Tab-separated table of C-alpha atoms in Angstrom:
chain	number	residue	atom	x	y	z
R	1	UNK	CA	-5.458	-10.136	-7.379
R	2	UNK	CA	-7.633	-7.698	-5.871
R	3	UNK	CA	-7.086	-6.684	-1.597
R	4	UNK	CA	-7.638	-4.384	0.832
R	5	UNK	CA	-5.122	-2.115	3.124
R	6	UNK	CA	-5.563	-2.201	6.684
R	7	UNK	CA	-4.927	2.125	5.874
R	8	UNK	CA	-8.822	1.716	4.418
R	9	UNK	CA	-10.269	0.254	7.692
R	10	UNK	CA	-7.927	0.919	10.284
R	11	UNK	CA	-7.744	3.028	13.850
R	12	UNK	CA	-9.548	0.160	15.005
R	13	UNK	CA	-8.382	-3.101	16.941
R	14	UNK	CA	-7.243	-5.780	14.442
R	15	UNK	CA	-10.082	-8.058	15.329
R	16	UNK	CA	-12.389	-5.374	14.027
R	17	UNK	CA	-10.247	-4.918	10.734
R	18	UNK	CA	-10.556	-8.281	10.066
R	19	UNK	CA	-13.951	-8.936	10.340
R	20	UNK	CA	-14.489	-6.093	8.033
R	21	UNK	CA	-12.623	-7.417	5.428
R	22	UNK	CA	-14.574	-10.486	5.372
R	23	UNK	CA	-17.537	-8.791	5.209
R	24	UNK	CA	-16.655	-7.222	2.002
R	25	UNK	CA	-14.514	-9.715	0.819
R	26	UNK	CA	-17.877	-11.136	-1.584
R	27	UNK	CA	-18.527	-7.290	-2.435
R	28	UNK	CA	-15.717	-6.154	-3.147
R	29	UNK	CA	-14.110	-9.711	-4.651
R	30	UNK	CA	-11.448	-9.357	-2.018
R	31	UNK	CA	-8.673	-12.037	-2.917
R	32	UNK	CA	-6.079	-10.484	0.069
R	33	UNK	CA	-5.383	-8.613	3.103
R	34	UNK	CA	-2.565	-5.543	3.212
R	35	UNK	CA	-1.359	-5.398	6.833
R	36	UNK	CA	-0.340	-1.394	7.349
R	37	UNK	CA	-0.118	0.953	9.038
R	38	UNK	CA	-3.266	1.809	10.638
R	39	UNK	CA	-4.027	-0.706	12.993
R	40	UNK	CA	-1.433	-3.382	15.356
R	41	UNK	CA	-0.553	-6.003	12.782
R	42	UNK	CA	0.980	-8.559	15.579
R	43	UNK	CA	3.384	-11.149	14.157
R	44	UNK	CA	1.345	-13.722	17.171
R	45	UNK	CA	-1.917	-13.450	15.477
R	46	UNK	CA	-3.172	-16.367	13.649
R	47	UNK	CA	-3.878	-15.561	9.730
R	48	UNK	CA	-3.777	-18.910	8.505
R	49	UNK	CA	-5.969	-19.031	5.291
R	50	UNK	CA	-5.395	-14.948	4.395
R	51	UNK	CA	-3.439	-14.291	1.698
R	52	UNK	CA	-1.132	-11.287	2.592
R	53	UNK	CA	0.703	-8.437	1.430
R	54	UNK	CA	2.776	-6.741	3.741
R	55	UNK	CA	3.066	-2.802	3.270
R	56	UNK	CA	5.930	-1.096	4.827
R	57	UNK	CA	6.701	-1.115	9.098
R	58	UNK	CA	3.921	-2.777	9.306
R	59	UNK	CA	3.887	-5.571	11.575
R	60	UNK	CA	3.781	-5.600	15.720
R	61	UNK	CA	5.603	-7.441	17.906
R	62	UNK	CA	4.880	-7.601	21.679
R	63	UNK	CA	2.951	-4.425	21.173
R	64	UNK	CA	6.309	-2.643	19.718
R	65	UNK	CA	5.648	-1.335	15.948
R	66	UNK	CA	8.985	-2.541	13.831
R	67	UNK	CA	10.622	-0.930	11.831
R	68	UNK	CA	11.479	-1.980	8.294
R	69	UNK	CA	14.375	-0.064	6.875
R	70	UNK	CA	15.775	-0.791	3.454
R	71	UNK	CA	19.019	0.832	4.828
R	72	UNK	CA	19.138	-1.288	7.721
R	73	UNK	CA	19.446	-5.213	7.038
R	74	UNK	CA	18.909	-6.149	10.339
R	75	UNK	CA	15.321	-4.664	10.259
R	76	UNK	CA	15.173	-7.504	7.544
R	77	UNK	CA	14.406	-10.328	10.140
R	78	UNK	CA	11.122	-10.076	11.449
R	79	UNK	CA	9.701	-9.773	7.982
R	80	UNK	CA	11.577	-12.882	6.856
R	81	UNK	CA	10.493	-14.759	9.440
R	82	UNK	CA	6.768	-13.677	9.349
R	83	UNK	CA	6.612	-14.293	5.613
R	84	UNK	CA	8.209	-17.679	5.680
R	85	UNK	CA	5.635	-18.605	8.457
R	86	UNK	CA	2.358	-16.948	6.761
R	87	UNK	CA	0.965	-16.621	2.805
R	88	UNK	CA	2.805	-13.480	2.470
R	89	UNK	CA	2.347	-12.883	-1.542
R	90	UNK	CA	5.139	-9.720	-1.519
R	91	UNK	CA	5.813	-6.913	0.434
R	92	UNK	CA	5.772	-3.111	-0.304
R	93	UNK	CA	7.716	-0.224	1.103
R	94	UNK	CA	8.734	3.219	1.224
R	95	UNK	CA	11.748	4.314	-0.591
R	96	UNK	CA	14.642	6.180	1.580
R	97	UNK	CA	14.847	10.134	1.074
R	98	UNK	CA	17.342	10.997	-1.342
R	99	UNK	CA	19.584	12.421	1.041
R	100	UNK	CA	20.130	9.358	2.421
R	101	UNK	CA	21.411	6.789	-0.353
R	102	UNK	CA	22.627	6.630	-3.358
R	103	UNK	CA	20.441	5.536	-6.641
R	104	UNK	CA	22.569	2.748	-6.994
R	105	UNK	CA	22.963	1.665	-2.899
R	106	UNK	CA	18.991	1.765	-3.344
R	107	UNK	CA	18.423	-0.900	-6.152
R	108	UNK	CA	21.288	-2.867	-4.115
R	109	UNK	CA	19.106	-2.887	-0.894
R	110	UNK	CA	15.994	-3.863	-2.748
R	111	UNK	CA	17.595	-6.789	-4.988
R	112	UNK	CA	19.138	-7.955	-1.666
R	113	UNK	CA	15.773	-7.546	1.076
R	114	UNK	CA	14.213	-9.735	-2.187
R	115	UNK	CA	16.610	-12.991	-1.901
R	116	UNK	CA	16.572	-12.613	2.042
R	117	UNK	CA	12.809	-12.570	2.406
R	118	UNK	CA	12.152	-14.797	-0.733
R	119	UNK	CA	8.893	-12.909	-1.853
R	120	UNK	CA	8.588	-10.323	-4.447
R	121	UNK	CA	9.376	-6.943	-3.614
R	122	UNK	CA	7.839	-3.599	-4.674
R	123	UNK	CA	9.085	-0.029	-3.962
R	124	UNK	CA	6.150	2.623	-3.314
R	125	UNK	CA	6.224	6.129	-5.834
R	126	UNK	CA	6.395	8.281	-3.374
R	127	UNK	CA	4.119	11.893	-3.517
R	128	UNK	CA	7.223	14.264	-2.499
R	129	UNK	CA	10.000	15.203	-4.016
R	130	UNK	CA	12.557	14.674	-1.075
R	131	UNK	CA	12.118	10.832	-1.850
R	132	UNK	CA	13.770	8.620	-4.613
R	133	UNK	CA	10.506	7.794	-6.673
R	134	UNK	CA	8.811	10.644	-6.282
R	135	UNK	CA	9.090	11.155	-10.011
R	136	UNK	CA	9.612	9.991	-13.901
R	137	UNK	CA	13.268	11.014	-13.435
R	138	UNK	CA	13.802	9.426	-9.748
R	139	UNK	CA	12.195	5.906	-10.722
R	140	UNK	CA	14.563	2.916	-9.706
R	141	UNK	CA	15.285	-0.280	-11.899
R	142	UNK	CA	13.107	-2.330	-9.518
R	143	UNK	CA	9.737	-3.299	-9.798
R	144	UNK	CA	7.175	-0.312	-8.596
R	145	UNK	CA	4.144	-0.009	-6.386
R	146	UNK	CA	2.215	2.557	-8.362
R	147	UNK	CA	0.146	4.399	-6.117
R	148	UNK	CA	-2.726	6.852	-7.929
R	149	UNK	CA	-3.064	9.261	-5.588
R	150	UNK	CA	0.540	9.783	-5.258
R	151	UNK	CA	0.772	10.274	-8.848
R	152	UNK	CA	-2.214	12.765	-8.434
R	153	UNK	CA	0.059	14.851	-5.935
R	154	UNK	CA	2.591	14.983	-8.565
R	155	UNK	CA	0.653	16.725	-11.084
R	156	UNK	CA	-1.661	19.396	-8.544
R	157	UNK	CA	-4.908	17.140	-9.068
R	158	UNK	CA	-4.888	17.250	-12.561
R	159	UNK	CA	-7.104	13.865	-13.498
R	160	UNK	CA	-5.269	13.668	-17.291
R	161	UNK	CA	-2.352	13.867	-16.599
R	162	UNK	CA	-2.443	11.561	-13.615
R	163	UNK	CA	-4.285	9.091	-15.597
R	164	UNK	CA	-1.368	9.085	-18.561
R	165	UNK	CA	1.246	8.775	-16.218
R	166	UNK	CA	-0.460	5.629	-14.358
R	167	UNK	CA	-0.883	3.992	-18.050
R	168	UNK	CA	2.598	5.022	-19.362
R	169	UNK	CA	3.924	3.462	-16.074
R	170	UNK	CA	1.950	0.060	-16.568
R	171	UNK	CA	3.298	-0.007	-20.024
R	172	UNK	CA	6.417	0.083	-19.035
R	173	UNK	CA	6.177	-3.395	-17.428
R	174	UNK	CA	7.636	-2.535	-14.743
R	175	UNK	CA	4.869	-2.081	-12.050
R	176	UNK	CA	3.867	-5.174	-9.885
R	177	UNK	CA	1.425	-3.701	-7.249
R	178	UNK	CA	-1.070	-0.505	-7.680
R	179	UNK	CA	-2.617	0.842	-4.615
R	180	UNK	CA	-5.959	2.830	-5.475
R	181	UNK	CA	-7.255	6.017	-3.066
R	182	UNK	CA	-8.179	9.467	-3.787
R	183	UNK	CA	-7.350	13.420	-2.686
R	184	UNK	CA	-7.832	16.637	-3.885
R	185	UNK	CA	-4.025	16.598	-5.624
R	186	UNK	CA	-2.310	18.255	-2.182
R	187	UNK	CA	-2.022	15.402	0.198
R	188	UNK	CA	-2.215	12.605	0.660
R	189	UNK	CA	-5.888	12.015	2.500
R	190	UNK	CA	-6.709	8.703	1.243
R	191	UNK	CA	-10.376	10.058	1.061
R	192	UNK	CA	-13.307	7.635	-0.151
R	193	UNK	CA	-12.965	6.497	-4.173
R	194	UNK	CA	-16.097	8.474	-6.484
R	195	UNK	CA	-17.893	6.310	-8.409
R	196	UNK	CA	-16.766	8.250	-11.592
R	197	UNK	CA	-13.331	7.919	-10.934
R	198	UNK	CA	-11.043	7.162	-14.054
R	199	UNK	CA	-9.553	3.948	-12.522
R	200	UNK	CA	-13.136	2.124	-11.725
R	201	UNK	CA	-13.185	0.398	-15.126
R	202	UNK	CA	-9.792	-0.823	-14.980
R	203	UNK	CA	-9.740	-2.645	-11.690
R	204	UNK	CA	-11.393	-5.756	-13.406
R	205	UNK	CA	-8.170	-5.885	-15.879
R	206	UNK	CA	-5.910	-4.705	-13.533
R	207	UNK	CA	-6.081	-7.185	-11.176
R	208	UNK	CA	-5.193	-10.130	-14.064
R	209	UNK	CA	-2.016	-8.446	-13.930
R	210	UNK	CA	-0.976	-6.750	-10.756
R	211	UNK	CA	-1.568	-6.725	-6.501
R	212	UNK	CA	-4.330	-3.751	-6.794
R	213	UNK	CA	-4.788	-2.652	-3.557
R	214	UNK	CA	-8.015	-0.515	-1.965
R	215	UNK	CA	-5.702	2.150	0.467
R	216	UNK	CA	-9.178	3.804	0.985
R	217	UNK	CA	-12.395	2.666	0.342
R	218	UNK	CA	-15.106	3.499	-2.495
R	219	UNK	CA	-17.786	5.774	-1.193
R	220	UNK	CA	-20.573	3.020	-1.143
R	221	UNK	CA	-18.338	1.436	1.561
R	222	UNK	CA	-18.162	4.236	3.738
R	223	UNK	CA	-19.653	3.183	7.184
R	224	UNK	CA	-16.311	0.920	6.865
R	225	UNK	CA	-14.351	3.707	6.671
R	226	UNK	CA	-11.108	4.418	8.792
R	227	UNK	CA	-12.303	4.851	12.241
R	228	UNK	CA	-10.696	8.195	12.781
R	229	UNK	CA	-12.077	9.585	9.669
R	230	UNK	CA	-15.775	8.192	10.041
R	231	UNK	CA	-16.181	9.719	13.284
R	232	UNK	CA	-14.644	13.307	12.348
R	233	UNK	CA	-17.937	13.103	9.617
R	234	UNK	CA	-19.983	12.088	11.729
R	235	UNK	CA	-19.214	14.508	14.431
R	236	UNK	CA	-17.726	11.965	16.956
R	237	UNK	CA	-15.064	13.195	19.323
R	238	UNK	CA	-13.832	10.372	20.822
């Protein structure tokens, strides 16, 4: 299934997302929404007939962002209950630093968030090295959300070896969910997909296979753009 991350569109009130995504749902052969961060994602509002992901603290209630922490199980509950009331198809997150858990208390938490929110769950590669997945060698035994651009930050923008990594990852069978964006190989931007970039022929068979998620937006899209970003190139200050 193919989607789009409120991070693509957001800085914008939800209505707005949301009628942007289904104006390039045809385009783009959008199958799903990713509520993020980027925009209020309120448990009240009515998405009956959206498929959704959910991506990390992502969701709103009574205007107050919650938090989802793998550490904490009672963070669990809002997500449970807002995925057994909505067509949540899995949720993503952020792993913990490594300071903060063991490998082992980490796969623990995930298999555990997994039978108390009864969707799949995916764990994010994260681009720094302070992070469990933020390499080969600090992977968990728990299905992955392979991010590019991450990956891209791993390796100083080099295009190669990002794009072997990504494919030795999805041969591994044990990636679920790929979110797609772009940078110069420093941080993470999420800057408008080229045209020419070495993913573009794979969506089509990705997507067969895997939740591939847009985090930012190909350039031929960009008047949709994150608010925040559109107006900084378009000279906008407020």
């Amino acid at each position: 299934m193919l989607g789009l991350s409120i991070t693509a569109i957001g800085l914008r009130p939800f209505s707005e997302c949301l009628n942007i995504f289904r104006q390039l749902q045809e385009p783009l052969n959008l199958d799903f929404l990713e509520l993020a961060i980027g925009s209020n994602c309120s448990t009240d509002f009515d998405y009956s007939g959206i498929p959704l992901i959910l991506h990390d603290s992502c969701l709103y209630q009574d205007g107050i962002r919650k938090r989802l922490n793998l550490l904490r199980p009672q963070s669990w509950n809002v997500y449970a209950e807002f995925a057994a009331k909505n067509d949540v198809r899995g949720l993503s997150l952020h792993p913990p630093r490594r300071n903060d858990c063991t490998l082992k208390e980490l796969e623990t938490a995930l298999s555990r968030l997994e039978k108390v929110i009864k969707i799949p769950v995916y764990i994010e590669v994260m681009p720094t090295g302070d992070y469990w997945c933020s390499s080969i060698e600090t992977l968990v035994n728990h299905p992955l959300l392979i991010d590019v651009s991450h990956i891209l930050i791993w390796y100083g923008g080099d295009i190669n070896s990002t794009r072997q990594a990504c494919l030795n990852l999805l041969k591994s069978n044990q990636v679920g969910e790929i979110h797609l964006s772009h940078n110069q190989g420093q941080t993470d931007t999420h800057d408008l997909i080229p045209g020419d970039i070495w993913f573009n022929d794979l969506i089509e068979e990705w997507k067969q296979k895997y939740f591939v998620t847009f985090e930012s937006l190909p350039m031929n899209f960009s008047e949709y753009e994150r608010l925040d970003k559109r107006r900084r190139k378009l000279g906008v200050r407020n």
